[in-house]
Coordinates of C-alpha atoms and ligand atoms in Angstrom, one line a residue:
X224 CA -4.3 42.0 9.1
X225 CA -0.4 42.0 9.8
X226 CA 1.7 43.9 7.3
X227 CA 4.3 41.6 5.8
X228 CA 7.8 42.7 5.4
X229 CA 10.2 42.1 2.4
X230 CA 12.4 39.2 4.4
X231 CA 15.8 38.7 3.2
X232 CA 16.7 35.9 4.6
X233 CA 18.8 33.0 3.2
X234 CA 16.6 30.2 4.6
X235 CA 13.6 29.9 6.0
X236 CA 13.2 32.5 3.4
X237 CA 10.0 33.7 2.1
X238 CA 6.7 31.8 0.5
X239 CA 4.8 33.3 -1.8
X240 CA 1.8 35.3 -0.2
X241 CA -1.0 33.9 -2.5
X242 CA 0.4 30.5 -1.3
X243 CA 0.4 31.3 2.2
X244 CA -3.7 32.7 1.8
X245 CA -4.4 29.7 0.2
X246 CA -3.2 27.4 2.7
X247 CA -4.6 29.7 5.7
X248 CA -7.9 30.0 4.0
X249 CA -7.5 25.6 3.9
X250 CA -6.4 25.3 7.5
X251 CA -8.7 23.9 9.4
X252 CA -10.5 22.0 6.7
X253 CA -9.3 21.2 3.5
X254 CA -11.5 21.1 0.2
X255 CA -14.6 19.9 2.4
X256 CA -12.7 17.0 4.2
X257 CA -13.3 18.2 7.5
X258 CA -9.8 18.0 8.8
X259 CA -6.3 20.1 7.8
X260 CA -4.0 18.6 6.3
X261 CA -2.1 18.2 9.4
X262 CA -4.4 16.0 11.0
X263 CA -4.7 13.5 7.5
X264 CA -3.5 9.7 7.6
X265 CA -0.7 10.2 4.9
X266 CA -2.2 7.0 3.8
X267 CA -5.5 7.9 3.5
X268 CA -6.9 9.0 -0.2
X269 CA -6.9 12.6 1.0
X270 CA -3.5 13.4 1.3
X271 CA -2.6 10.6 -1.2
X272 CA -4.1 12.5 -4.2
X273 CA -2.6 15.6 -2.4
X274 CA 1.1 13.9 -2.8
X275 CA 0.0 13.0 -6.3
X276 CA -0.5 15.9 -7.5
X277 CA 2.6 17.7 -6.2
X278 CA 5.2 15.3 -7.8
X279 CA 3.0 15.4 -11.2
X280 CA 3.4 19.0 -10.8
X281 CA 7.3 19.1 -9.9
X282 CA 7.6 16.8 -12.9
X283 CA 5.7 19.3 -15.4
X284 CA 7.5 22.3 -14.2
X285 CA 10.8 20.6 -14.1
X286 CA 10.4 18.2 -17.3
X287 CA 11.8 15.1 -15.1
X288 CA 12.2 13.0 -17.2
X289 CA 10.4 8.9 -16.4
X290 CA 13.4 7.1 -15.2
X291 CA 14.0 9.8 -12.3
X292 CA 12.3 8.9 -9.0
X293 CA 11.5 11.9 -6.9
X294 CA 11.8 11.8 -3.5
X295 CA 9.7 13.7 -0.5
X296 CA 11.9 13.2 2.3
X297 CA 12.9 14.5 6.0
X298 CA 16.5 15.4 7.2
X299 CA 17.1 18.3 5.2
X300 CA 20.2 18.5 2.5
X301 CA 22.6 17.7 5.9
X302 CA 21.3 14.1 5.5
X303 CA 22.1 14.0 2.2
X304 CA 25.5 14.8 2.2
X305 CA 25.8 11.1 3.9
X306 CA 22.6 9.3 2.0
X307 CA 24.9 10.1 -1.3
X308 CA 28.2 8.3 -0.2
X309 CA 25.9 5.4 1.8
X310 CA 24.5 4.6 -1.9
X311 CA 26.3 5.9 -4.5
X312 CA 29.7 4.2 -3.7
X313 CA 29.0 1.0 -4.4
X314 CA 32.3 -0.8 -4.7
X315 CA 34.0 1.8 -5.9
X316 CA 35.0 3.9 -2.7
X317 CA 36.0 6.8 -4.2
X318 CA 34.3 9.9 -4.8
X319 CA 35.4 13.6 -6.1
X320 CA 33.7 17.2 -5.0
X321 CA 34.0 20.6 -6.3
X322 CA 35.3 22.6 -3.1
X323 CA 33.9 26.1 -3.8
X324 CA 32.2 27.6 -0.4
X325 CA 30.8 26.5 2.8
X326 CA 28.2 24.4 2.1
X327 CA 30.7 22.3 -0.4
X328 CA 32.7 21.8 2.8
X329 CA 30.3 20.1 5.0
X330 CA 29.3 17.9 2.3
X331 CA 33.0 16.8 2.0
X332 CA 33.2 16.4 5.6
X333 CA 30.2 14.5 5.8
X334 CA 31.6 12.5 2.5
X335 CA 34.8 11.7 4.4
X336 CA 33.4 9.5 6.7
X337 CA 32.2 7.0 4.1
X338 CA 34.5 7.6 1.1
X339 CA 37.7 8.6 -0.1
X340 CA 37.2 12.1 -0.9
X341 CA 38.9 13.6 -4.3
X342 CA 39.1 17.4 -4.1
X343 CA 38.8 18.0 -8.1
X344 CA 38.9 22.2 -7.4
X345 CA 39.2 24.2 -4.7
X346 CA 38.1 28.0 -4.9
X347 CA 39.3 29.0 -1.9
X348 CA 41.9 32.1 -1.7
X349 CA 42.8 33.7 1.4
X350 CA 40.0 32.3 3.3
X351 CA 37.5 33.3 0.6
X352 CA 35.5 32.2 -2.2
X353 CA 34.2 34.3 -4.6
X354 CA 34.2 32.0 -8.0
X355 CA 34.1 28.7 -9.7
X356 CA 36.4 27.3 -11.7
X357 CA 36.5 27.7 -15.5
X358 CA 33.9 25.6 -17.3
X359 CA 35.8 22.6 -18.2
X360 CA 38.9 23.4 -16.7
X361 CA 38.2 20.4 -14.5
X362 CA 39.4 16.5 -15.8
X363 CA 36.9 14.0 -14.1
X364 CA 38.6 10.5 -12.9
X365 CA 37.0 7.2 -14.7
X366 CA 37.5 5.1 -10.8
X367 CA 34.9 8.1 -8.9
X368 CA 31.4 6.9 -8.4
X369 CA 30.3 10.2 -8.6
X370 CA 31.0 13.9 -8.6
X371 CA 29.4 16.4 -6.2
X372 CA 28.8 19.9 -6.5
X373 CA 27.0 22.8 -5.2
X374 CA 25.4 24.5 -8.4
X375 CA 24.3 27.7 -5.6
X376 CA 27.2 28.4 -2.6
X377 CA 24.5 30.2 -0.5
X378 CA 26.5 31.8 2.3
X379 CA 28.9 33.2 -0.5
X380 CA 26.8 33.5 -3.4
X381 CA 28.8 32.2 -5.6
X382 CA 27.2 30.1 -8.1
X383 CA 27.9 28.2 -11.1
X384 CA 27.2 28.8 -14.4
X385 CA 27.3 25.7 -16.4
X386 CA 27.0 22.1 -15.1
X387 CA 29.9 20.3 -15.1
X388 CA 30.6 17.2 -17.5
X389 CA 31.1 14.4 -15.8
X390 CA 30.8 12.3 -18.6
X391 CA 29.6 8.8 -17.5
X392 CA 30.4 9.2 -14.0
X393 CA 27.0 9.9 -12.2
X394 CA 27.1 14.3 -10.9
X395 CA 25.4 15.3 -7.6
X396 CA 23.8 18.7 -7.0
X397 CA 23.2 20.1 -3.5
X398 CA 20.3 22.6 -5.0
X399 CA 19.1 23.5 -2.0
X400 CA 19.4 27.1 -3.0
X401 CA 18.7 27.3 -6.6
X402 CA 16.1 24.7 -7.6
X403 CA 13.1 26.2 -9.3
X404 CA 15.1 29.2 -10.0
X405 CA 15.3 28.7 -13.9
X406 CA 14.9 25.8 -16.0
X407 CA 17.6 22.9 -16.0
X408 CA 18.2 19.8 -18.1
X409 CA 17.5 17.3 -15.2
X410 CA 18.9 14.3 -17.5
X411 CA 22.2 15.8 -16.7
X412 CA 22.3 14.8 -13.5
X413 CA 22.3 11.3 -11.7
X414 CA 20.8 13.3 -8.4
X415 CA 19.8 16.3 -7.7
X416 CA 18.8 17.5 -3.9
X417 CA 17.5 19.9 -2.0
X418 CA 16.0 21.0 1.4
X419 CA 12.9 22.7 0.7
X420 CA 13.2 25.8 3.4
X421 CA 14.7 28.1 0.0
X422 CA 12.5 27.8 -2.9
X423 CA 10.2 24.9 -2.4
X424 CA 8.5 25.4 0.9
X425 CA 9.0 25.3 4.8
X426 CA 11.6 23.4 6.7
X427 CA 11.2 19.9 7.0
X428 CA 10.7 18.8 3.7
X429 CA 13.5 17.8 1.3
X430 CA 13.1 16.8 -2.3
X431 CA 15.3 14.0 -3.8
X432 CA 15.3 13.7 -7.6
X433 CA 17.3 10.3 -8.7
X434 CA 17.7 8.9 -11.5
X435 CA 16.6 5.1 -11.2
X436 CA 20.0 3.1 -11.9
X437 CA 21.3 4.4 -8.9
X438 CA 18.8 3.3 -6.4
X439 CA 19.5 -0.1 -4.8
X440 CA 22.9 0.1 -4.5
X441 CA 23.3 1.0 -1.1
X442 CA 26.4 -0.2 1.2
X443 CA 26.0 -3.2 4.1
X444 CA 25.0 -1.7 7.9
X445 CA 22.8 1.6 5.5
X446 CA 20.2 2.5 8.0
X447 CA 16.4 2.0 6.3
X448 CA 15.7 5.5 6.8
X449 CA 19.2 6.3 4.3
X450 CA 18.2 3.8 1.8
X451 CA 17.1 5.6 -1.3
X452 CA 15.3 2.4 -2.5
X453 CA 13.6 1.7 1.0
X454 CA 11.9 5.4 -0.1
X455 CA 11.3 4.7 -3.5
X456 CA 9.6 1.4 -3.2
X457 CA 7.0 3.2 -0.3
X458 CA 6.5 6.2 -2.8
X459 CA 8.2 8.1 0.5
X460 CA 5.9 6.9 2.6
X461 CA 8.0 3.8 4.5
X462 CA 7.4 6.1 7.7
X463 CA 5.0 9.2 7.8
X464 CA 6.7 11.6 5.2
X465 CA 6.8 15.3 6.4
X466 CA 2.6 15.6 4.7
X467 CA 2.2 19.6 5.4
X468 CA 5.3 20.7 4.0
X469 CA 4.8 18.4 0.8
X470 CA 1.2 19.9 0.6
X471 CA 2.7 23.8 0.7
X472 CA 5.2 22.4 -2.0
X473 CA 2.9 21.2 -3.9
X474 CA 1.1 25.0 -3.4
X475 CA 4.2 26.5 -4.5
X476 CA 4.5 23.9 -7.7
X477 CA 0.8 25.1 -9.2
X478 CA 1.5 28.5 -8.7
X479 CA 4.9 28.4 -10.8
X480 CA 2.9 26.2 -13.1
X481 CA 0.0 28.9 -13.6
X482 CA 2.8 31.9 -13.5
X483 CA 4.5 30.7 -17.1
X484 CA 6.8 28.0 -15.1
X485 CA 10.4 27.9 -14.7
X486 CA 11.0 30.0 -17.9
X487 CA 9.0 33.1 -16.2
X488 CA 10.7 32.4 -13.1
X489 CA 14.3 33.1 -14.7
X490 CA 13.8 35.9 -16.5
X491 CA 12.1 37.4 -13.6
X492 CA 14.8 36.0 -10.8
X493 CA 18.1 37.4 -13.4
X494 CA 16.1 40.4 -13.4
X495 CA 16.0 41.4 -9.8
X496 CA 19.6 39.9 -9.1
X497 CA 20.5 42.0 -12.1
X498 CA 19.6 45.3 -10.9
X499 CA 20.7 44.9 -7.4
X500 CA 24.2 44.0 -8.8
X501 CA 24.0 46.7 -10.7
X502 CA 23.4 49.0 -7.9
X503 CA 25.7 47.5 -5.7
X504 CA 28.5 48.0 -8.9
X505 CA 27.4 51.6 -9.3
X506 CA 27.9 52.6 -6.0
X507 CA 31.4 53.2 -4.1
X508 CA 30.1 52.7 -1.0
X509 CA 28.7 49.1 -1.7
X510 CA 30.4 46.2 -3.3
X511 CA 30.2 42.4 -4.0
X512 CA 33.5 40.3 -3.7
X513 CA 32.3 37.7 -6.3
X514 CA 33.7 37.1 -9.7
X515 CA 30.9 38.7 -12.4
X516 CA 30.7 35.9 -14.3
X517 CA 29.5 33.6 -11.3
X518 CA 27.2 36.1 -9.1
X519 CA 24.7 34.1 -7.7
X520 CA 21.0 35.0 -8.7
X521 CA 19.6 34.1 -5.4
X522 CA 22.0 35.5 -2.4
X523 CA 23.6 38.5 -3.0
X524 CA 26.5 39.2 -0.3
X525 CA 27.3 43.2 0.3
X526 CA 29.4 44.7 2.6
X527 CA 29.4 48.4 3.2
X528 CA 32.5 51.0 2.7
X529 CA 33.0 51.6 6.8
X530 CA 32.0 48.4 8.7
X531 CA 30.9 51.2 11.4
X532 CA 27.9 51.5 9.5
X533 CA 26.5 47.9 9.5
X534 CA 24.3 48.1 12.9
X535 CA 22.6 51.3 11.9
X536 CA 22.1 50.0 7.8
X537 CA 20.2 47.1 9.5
X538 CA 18.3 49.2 12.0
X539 CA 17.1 51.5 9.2
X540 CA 16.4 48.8 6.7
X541 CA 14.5 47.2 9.2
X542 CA 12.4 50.3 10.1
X543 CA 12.0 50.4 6.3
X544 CA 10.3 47.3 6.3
X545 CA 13.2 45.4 5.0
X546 CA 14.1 42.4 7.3
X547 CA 16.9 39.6 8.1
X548 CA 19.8 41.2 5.9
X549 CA 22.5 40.8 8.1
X550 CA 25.5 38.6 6.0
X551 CA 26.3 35.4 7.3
X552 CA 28.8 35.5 10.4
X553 CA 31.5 33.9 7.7
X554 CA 31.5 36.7 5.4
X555 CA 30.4 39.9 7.3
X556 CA 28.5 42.9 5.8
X557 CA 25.1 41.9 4.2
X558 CA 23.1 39.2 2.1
X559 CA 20.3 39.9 0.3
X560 CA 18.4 36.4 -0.8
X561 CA 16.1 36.9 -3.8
X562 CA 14.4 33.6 -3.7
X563 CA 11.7 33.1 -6.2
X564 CA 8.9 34.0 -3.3
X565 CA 10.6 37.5 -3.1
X566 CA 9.0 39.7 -4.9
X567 CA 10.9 42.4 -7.4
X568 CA 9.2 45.4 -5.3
X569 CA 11.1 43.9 -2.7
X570 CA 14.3 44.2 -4.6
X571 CA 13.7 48.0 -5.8
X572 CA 12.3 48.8 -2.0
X573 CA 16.3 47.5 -1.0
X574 CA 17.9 49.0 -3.8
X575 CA 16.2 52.5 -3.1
X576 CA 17.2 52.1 0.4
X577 CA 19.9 51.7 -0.2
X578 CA 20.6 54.8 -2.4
X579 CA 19.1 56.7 0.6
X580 CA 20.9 55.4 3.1
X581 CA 24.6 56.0 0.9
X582 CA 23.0 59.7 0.2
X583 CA 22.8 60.2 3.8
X584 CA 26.5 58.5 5.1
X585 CA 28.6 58.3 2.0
Ligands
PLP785 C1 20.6 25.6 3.4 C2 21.6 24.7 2.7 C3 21.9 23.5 3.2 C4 21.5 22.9 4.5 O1 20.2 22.5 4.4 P1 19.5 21.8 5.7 O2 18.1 21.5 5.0 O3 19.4 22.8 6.8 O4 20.3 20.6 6.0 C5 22.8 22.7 2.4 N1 23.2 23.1 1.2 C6 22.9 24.3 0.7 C7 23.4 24.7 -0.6 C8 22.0 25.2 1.4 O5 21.7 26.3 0.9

């Protein structure tokens, strides 16, 4: 057997390792069927009461509430910064977006092409983001159609916390990076989206969660595959969904569900984000550029007194066993992701490194 490695990174990141046994130990043949679930007609009863029991699970853990469809789709969150404008506009044509790190930005880009983009706030100062604006600070516009937002910036890790009232006018959340991280009040949102590859399960996969009165509406010339109710009406399965990674979701749903659900999973996830911080904020030799009050739980950017010393805190941490920290090639210095799948021996591993490693150059 391999030894695994705490992986850092902020996407593919990890999967839990019970989920990963269980889906080894179920490769080749699954519960008796004779075939894995790769080889399954996602039509046949199989993989249908495979699907079933995912979304019932998302729904438990979640508490979606019945007029929410949920969606198992393919293009990752990239597609859906177009499937939103290309069904959400309606008549309307205008739409307004929180501009608060990178991933913000390429949903407005995307957004432009289809709608006429409001800016409603706009984090950026001197080519950085490192907050969010004040919780209410921002006055919605009765003509949008919607508001976007990203509730997790995941190459800053900046993240918000409150959701923004939007009143009547439907809000949009690229979670890609959060969902499953704590509990939220879904019936806040008209959609919520995310690609799987952070806390739900491999690549390939991404989860739609929409709320029913905004299906149906979608523009003239919308291609079937960016039709939210072309999806809905097949159950996702108008063409062959992406079946394995909705099967490893659905893995990483029961085991959330048997682990005290999305309640356990916050206390646990503030826990290990709160003692790296707290590291990182004890130390001179490390720091965090983000605003306290809106430190992402999930990626942790950190950069290191003397740039100098980057390659060889990599090379170390990786002899150490602690992999893919380098920070995005935006921000520079490090990130540490602490998706749900990594474990908090993982975090005090890094956080004892890192003591070791300032001992040794500081
Ligand atoms: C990773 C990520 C994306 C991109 O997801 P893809 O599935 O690769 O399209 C979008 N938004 C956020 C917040 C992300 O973290």
């Amino acid at each position: 057997m391999e030894t695994r490695k705490y992986n850092f990174s902020a996407g593919p990141g990890m999967l839990p390792l019970d989920v990963l046994q269980k889906a080894g130990g179920e490769i080749q043949s699954w519960r008796g069927s004779g075939m894995s679930v790769m080889e399954m007609s996602h039509r046949g009863k199989e993989f249908m009461s495979i699907a079933e029991q995912a979304e019932a699970d998302l729904r438990e853990i979640m508490e979606i509430p019945d007029n929410y469809k949920v969606l198992f789709l393919q293009g990752g969150a990239s597609s859906q910064f177009a499937m939103v404008p290309l069904n959400l506009l309606c008549n309307k044509g205008k739409a307004e977006y929180y501009r608060t790190g990178s991933w913000s930005k390429k949903a407005i880009a995307e957004a432009k092409r289809f709608a006429e983009v409001t800016v409603v706030a706009d984090t950026e100062s001197d080519g950085k983001f490192t907050s969010v604006p004040a919780e209410g600070a921002v006055v919605h516009g009765s003509d949008a159609a919607y508001v976007h937002y990203t509730p997790n910036e995941t190459i800053e890790g900046v993240e918000f916390p409150y959701i923004p009232d939007t009143g009547n006018i439907p809000l949009v959340a690229d979670m890609s990076s959060t969902i499953l991280s704590r509990p939220i009040d879904v019936s806040k949102f008209g959609i919520i989206y995310a690609g799987a590859q952070k806390n739900i399960g491999p690549a390939g996969l991404t989860v739609v969660i929409i709320r029913d009165d905004l299906i149906g509406n979608a523009r003239d010339g919308t291609p079937a595959m960016f039709d939210y109710k072309i999806h809905a009406d097949a159950g996702s399965m108008y063409n062959t969904p992406p079946t394995y990674g909705w099967y490893l979701a659905g893995l990483v749903f029961d085991g959330i569900k048997r682990n005290g659900g999305l309640k356990a999973m916050a206390e646990i996830n503030q826990r290990k984000a709160g003692k790296l911080y707290a590291a990182i904020d004890a130390s001179s030799f490390y720091s965090n550029p983000v605003d306290p009050a809106c430190r992402s739980w999930m990626n942790v950017p950190f950069t290191l007194a003397d740039a100098g010393l980057d390659a060889s805190f990599l090379a170390e941490a990786k002899e150490a066993g602690l992999i893919t920290l380098k920070g995005h090639r935006s921000v520079g210095g490090m990130r540490a992701s602490l998706y749900n799948a990594m474990p908090e021996a993982g975090v005090d591993a890094l956080i004892a490194f890192m003591a070791d490693f300032e001992k040794r150059n500081g």
